[in-house]
């Protein structure tokens, strides 16, 4: 089967995918050299994709200029044509070297045609030719040329001397044949093959460098900072798109220029100096309305400074990064622990509060939570925070009534280094700033001094703070939730609270009812507290064995301390009924001694637990199953043969209906 010769085409896609992995060589030569290129190229098909361009000089350059870097790696050519191409293209070009063997072979071949032989070489007389003439005493007239016109003159001069065969490059042999003389190509297949192998090695190296450059360019393109790389002479070697955007310039070829030549509008004197080149240099550079932190650092190699790397970073970007780090590294104590599900309720009033809080969590507007002390204002605030978009950021609670005016100011706003005696070195971040991206909870806002109310109003309006002792403001992104047990309208009327601040805070409002106004929440809340303090099993046992007889008194009590007082009672009861083993019965202390404040009026307890259980065998069976299952309700359901919903319903019936448990 006849082998297909390499294509003469200089454009178009490779024939297959594997071809793109091979080096792409363009061999430029016409006449005899072009044919010889094709013959040698067929022996290297597994090493490279070699295409032959049978043109010369300007005609060849026209085709070469249309090629891109992914179509051609290296050019191979010879003689004047090769020198011309090498001087007029950026592509690496390999010229065929003539060896003594080439010359001897060509002269021997020419003597078979005629004894009168002349040699025309490009540029200069070949040293090998002089050695050959001296060694064998040959009469070989020689001539050199630079241009095609020179070559034609040299051939005609030798023809007048009676020379019948010309040895020379391809263009020279073509001229000789045009004037009726014989032409023998100077280049051997071995020299052409060596030139191709050199070009293949060069192409592989070049491709590796291009891949490395593309990788680095990819990194530079994806960096947000402007990057400018300089060589050891301070000339531009690389520049990314971000730097063009920073400098407001169009992307163009600037390699080899000094930064001041490429971008004269930039005050480079602040950044680039002829002083100590190994040192890092930083400067704030203003370009138009934007300012940048510019950093000029050395690129070192074993010989010393090999270049410089200049980066431009927007100062506003640095501020955003600092805020992000400041907010992400949130101390544990600045995270909200409670969620809205922790708000235990059976009352319609608290159910509405929970519904509103869930809606408010989806907003970013300021919330004002009102209610008596102990009603759970901070729990609701934490629940709103954890249900909203800021849940991954800080929840910072500030008690506005717990600190003096001067201390509260430094705690809220922070201070600069050296602001006052005893100030922390480096200054201190304030609680408002610590809440960046998160929620600032201002508890007891009605207790805040009027002077600080003015500063707080500006924070809420402008979303920026000025540290104590500072001049420049610091932007903050916060959501504000305030809480108070006072009537702020009365405080405004009395002149103790700024009216404009009140309207800034009173956008979304939640009013928490007192525990005495929702007695249906007392028993389930107490049950949850006992579960937390004693565990699920002992909590249930305590509720039904110990507290059930006193349920009416607990529900009738006014609870001036609200939920906080209820937890106080639960903790006292739990301390008295805690037993070392679940197999031991719970002690049944006299509640009049443990929680005497509940019994403000004579009160007779309901029948003791043992009598109740005799009348309510279903409850006793459920409690026994829970005891055996260690408080695991799924296991208890399997023992009783009922569903979880049935168990939950029966527990609620025993817990809520009447002064004592009733059968389910």
PDB file of N, CA, C and O in Angstrom, residues 284-323:
ATOM      1  N   UNK A 284       0.180  52.904  49.501  1.00  0.00           N
ATOM      2  CA  UNK A 284      -1.213  53.149  49.113  1.00  0.00           C
ATOM      3  C   UNK A 284      -1.179  53.979  47.839  1.00  0.00           C
ATOM      4  O   UNK A 284      -0.643  55.087  47.819  1.00  0.00           O
ATOM      5  N   UNK A 285      -1.735  53.427  46.766  1.00  0.00           N
ATOM      6  CA  UNK A 285      -1.730  54.084  45.465  1.00  0.00           C
ATOM      7  C   UNK A 285      -3.149  54.513  45.121  1.00  0.00           C
ATOM      8  O   UNK A 285      -4.074  53.690  45.157  1.00  0.00           O
ATOM      9  N   UNK A 286      -3.328  55.774  44.807  1.00  0.00           N
ATOM     10  CA  UNK A 286      -4.642  56.281  44.400  1.00  0.00           C
ATOM     11  C   UNK A 286      -4.691  56.344  42.875  1.00  0.00           C
ATOM     12  O   UNK A 286      -3.817  56.940  42.237  1.00  0.00           O
ATOM     13  N   UNK A 287      -5.706  55.701  42.308  1.00  0.00           N
ATOM     14  CA  UNK A 287      -5.941  55.743  40.863  1.00  0.00           C
ATOM     15  C   UNK A 287      -7.388  56.162  40.663  1.00  0.00           C
ATOM     16  O   UNK A 287      -8.311  55.393  40.941  1.00  0.00           O
ATOM     17  N   UNK A 288      -7.587  57.359  40.199  1.00  0.00           N
ATOM     18  CA  UNK A 288      -8.944  57.887  40.093  1.00  0.00           C
ATOM     19  C   UNK A 288      -9.545  58.031  41.478  1.00  0.00           C
ATOM     20  O   UNK A 288      -8.917  58.547  42.405  1.00  0.00           O
ATOM     21  N   UNK A 289     -10.773  57.543  41.643  1.00  0.00           N
ATOM     22  CA  UNK A 289     -11.464  57.653  42.926  1.00  0.00           C
ATOM     23  C   UNK A 289     -11.187  56.463  43.830  1.00  0.00           C
ATOM     24  O   UNK A 289     -11.663  56.428  44.963  1.00  0.00           O
ATOM     25  N   UNK A 290     -10.437  55.483  43.341  1.00  0.00           N
ATOM     26  CA  UNK A 290     -10.202  54.259  44.098  1.00  0.00           C
ATOM     27  C   UNK A 290      -8.777  54.253  44.649  1.00  0.00           C
ATOM     28  O   UNK A 290      -7.850  54.779  44.024  1.00  0.00           O
ATOM     29  N   UNK A 291      -8.628  53.655  45.834  1.00  0.00           N
ATOM     30  CA  UNK A 291      -7.292  53.509  46.411  1.00  0.00           C
ATOM     31  C   UNK A 291      -6.965  52.024  46.531  1.00  0.00           C
ATOM     32  O   UNK A 291      -7.856  51.191  46.726  1.00  0.00           O
ATOM     33  N   UNK A 292      -5.671  51.720  46.400  1.00  0.00           N
ATOM     34  CA  UNK A 292      -5.213  50.339  46.390  1.00  0.00           C
ATOM     35  C   UNK A 292      -4.028  50.187  47.334  1.00  0.00           C
ATOM     36  O   UNK A 292      -3.202  51.093  47.469  1.00  0.00           O
ATOM     37  N   UNK A 293      -3.943  49.022  47.961  1.00  0.00           N
ATOM     38  CA  UNK A 293      -2.741  48.647  48.669  1.00  0.00           C
ATOM     39  C   UNK A 293      -1.845  47.945  47.658  1.00  0.00           C
ATOM     40  O   UNK A 293      -2.164  46.862  47.170  1.00  0.00           O
ATOM     41  N   UNK A 294      -0.739  48.580  47.303  1.00  0.00           N
ATOM     42  CA  UNK A 294       0.194  48.026  46.320  1.00  0.00           C
ATOM     43  C   UNK A 294       1.367  47.402  47.056  1.00  0.00           C
ATOM     44  O   UNK A 294       1.893  47.982  48.012  1.00  0.00           O
ATOM     45  N   UNK A 295       1.766  46.231  46.601  1.00  0.00           N
ATOM     46  CA  UNK A 295       2.849  45.491  47.249  1.00  0.00           C
ATOM     47  C   UNK A 295       3.853  45.090  46.174  1.00  0.00           C
ATOM     48  O   UNK A 295       3.495  44.431  45.199  1.00  0.00           O
ATOM     49  N   UNK A 296       5.101  45.481  46.351  1.00  0.00           N
ATOM     50  CA  UNK A 296       6.179  45.157  45.419  1.00  0.00           C
ATOM     51  C   UNK A 296       7.161  44.252  46.168  1.00  0.00           C
ATOM     52  O   UNK A 296       7.848  44.673  47.085  1.00  0.00           O
ATOM     53  N   UNK A 297       7.195  42.977  45.773  1.00  0.00           N
ATOM     54  CA  UNK A 297       8.052  42.020  46.455  1.00  0.00           C
ATOM     55  C   UNK A 297       9.018  41.373  45.465  1.00  0.00           C
ATOM     56  O   UNK A 297       8.690  41.201  44.290  1.00  0.00           O
ATOM     57  N   UNK A 298      10.210  40.996  45.915  1.00  0.00           N
ATOM     58  CA  UNK A 298      11.196  40.400  44.999  1.00  0.00           C
ATOM     59  C   UNK A 298      10.879  38.946  44.684  1.00  0.00           C
ATOM     60  O   UNK A 298      10.314  38.227  45.500  1.00  0.00           O
ATOM     61  N   UNK A 299      11.254  38.531  43.462  1.00  0.00           N
ATOM     62  CA  UNK A 299      11.227  37.130  43.064  1.00  0.00           C
ATOM     63  C   UNK A 299      12.674  36.663  43.059  1.00  0.00           C
ATOM     64  O   UNK A 299      13.487  37.157  42.280  1.00  0.00           O
ATOM     65  N   UNK A 300      12.988  35.731  43.934  1.00  0.00           N
ATOM     66  CA  UNK A 300      14.376  35.338  44.152  1.00  0.00           C
ATOM     67  C   UNK A 300      14.684  33.996  43.502  1.00  0.00           C
ATOM     68  O   UNK A 300      13.824  33.111  43.439  1.00  0.00           O
ATOM     69  N   UNK A 301      15.899  33.863  43.017  1.00  0.00           N
ATOM     70  CA  UNK A 301      16.430  32.577  42.582  1.00  0.00           C
ATOM     71  C   UNK A 301      17.831  32.452  43.185  1.00  0.00           C
ATOM     72  O   UNK A 301      18.305  33.368  43.877  1.00  0.00           O
ATOM     73  N   UNK A 302      18.520  31.322  42.991  1.00  0.00           N
ATOM     74  CA  UNK A 302      19.840  31.160  43.641  1.00  0.00           C
ATOM     75  C   UNK A 302      20.829  32.276  43.349  1.00  0.00           C
ATOM     76  O   UNK A 302      21.725  32.541  44.158  1.00  0.00           O
ATOM     77  N   UNK A 303      20.654  32.945  42.220  1.00  0.00           N
ATOM     78  CA  UNK A 303      21.607  34.001  41.875  1.00  0.00           C
ATOM     79  C   UNK A 303      21.237  35.357  42.466  1.00  0.00           C
ATOM     80  O   UNK A 303      21.992  36.312  42.370  1.00  0.00           O
ATOM     81  N   UNK A 304      20.069  35.458  43.078  1.00  0.00           N
ATOM     82  CA  UNK A 304      19.641  36.738  43.647  1.00  0.00           C
ATOM     83  C   UNK A 304      18.246  37.105  43.190  1.00  0.00           C
ATOM     84  O   UNK A 304      17.373  36.245  43.020  1.00  0.00           O
ATOM     85  N   UNK A 305      18.011  38.404  42.980  1.00  0.00           N
ATOM     86  CA  UNK A 305      16.698  38.897  42.573  1.00  0.00           C
ATOM     87  C   UNK A 305      16.519  38.663  41.075  1.00  0.00           C
ATOM     88  O   UNK A 305      17.226  39.242  40.255  1.00  0.00           O
ATOM     89  N   UNK A 306      15.550  37.789  40.739  1.00  0.00           N
ATOM     90  CA  UNK A 306      15.303  37.474  39.331  1.00  0.00           C
ATOM     91  C   UNK A 306      14.199  38.345  38.750  1.00  0.00           C
ATOM     92  O   UNK A 306      13.978  38.341  37.535  1.00  0.00           O
ATOM     93  N   UNK A 307      13.515  39.088  39.591  1.00  0.00           N
ATOM     94  CA  UNK A 307      12.429  39.937  39.116  1.00  0.00           C
ATOM     95  C   UNK A 307      11.633  40.468  40.286  1.00  0.00           C
ATOM     96  O   UNK A 307      12.019  40.322  41.454  1.00  0.00           O
ATOM     97  N   UNK A 308      10.506  41.101  39.995  1.00  0.00           N
ATOM     98  CA  UNK A 308       9.640  41.667  41.026  1.00  0.00           C
ATOM     99  C   UNK A 308       8.197  41.287  40.712  1.00  0.00           C
ATOM    100  O   UNK A 308       7.824  41.134  39.548  1.00  0.00           O
ATOM    101  N   UNK A 309       7.396  41.120  41.759  1.00  0.00           N
ATOM    102  CA  UNK A 309       5.966  40.863  41.598  1.00  0.00           C
ATOM    103  C   UNK A 309       5.209  41.988  42.281  1.00  0.00           C
ATOM    104  O   UNK A 309       5.361  42.210  43.484  1.00  0.00           O
ATOM    105  N   UNK A 310       4.404  42.697  41.494  1.00  0.00           N
ATOM    106  CA  UNK A 310       3.639  43.831  42.015  1.00  0.00           C
ATOM    107  C   UNK A 310       2.168  43.448  42.047  1.00  0.00           C
ATOM    108  O   UNK A 310       1.613  42.975  41.048  1.00  0.00           O
ATOM    109  N   UNK A 311       1.530  43.628  43.190  1.00  0.00           N
ATOM    110  CA  UNK A 311       0.099  43.337  43.328  1.00  0.00           C
ATOM    111  C   UNK A 311      -0.638  44.594  43.762  1.00  0.00           C
ATOM    112  O   UNK A 311      -0.125  45.384  44.562  1.00  0.00           O
ATOM    113  N   UNK A 312      -1.841  44.750  43.226  1.00  0.00           N
ATOM    114  CA  UNK A 312      -2.726  45.857  43.604  1.00  0.00           C
ATOM    115  C   UNK A 312      -4.002  45.250  44.185  1.00  0.00           C
ATOM    116  O   UNK A 312      -4.669  44.464  43.514  1.00  0.00           O
ATOM    117  N   UNK A 313      -4.352  45.613  45.417  1.00  0.00           N
ATOM    118  CA  UNK A 313      -5.567  45.134  46.065  1.00  0.00           C
ATOM    119  C   UNK A 313      -6.391  46.330  46.504  1.00  0.00           C
ATOM    120  O   UNK A 313      -5.869  47.240  47.156  1.00  0.00           O
ATOM    121  N   UNK A 314      -7.684  46.320  46.159  1.00  0.00           N
ATOM    122  CA  UNK A 314      -8.556  47.418  46.585  1.00  0.00           C
ATOM    123  C   UNK A 314      -8.585  47.484  48.105  1.00  0.00           C
ATOM    124  O   UNK A 314      -8.747  46.466  48.780  1.00  0.00           O
ATOM    125  N   UNK A 315      -8.430  48.684  48.646  1.00  0.00           N
ATOM    126  CA  UNK A 315      -8.494  48.824  50.100  1.00  0.00           C
ATOM    127  C   UNK A 315      -9.880  48.459  50.624  1.00  0.00           C
ATOM    128  O   UNK A 315     -10.010  47.902  51.715  1.00  0.00           O
ATOM    129  N   UNK A 316     -10.923  48.718  49.835  1.00  0.00           N
ATOM    130  CA  UNK A 316     -12.274  48.341  50.265  1.00  0.00           C
ATOM    131  C   UNK A 316     -12.410  46.823  50.338  1.00  0.00           C
ATOM    132  O   UNK A 316     -13.111  46.291  51.200  1.00  0.00           O
ATOM    133  N   UNK A 317     -11.723  46.101  49.432  1.00  0.00           N
ATOM    134  CA  UNK A 317     -11.746  44.639  49.469  1.00  0.00           C
ATOM    135  C   UNK A 317     -11.049  44.123  50.727  1.00  0.00           C
ATOM    136  O   UNK A 317     -11.518  43.169  51.364  1.00  0.00           O
ATOM    137  N   UNK A 318      -9.949  44.765  51.090  1.00  0.00           N
ATOM    138  CA  UNK A 318      -9.262  44.369  52.314  1.00  0.00           C
ATOM    139  C   UNK A 318     -10.149  44.592  53.535  1.00  0.00           C
ATOM    140  O   UNK A 318     -10.161  43.780  54.465  1.00  0.00           O
ATOM    141  N   UNK A 319     -10.901  45.687  53.518  1.00  0.00           N
ATOM    142  CA  UNK A 319     -11.812  45.947  54.628  1.00  0.00           C
ATOM    143  C   UNK A 319     -12.881  44.869  54.706  1.00  0.00           C
ATOM    144  O   UNK A 319     -13.220  44.383  55.783  1.00  0.00           O
ATOM    145  N   UNK A 320     -13.419  44.472  53.523  1.00  0.00           N
ATOM    146  CA  UNK A 320     -14.443  43.418  53.517  1.00  0.00           C
ATOM    147  C   UNK A 320     -13.866  42.102  54.029  1.00  0.00           C
ATOM    148  O   UNK A 320     -14.514  41.379  54.783  1.00  0.00           O
ATOM    149  N   UNK A 321     -12.645  41.799  53.627  1.00  0.00           N
ATOM    150  CA  UNK A 321     -12.011  40.559  54.088  1.00  0.00           C
ATOM    151  C   UNK A 321     -11.798  40.594  55.597  1.00  0.00           C
ATOM    152  O   UNK A 321     -12.033  39.599  56.288  1.00  0.00           O
ATOM    153  N   UNK A 322     -11.365  41.744  56.094  1.00  0.00           N
ATOM    154  CA  UNK A 322     -11.136  41.866  57.535  1.00  0.00           C
ATOM    155  C   UNK A 322     -12.436  41.699  58.299  1.00  0.00           C
ATOM    156  O   UNK A 322     -12.495  41.013  59.323  1.00  0.00           O
ATOM    157  N   UNK A 323     -13.512  42.293  57.746  1.00  0.00           N
ATOM    158  CA  UNK A 323     -14.813  42.150  58.415  1.00  0.00           C
ATOM    159  C   UNK A 323     -15.261  40.689  58.396  1.00  0.00           C
ATOM    160  O   UNK A 323     -15.810  40.172  59.361  1.00  0.00           O
TER     161      UNK A 323
END
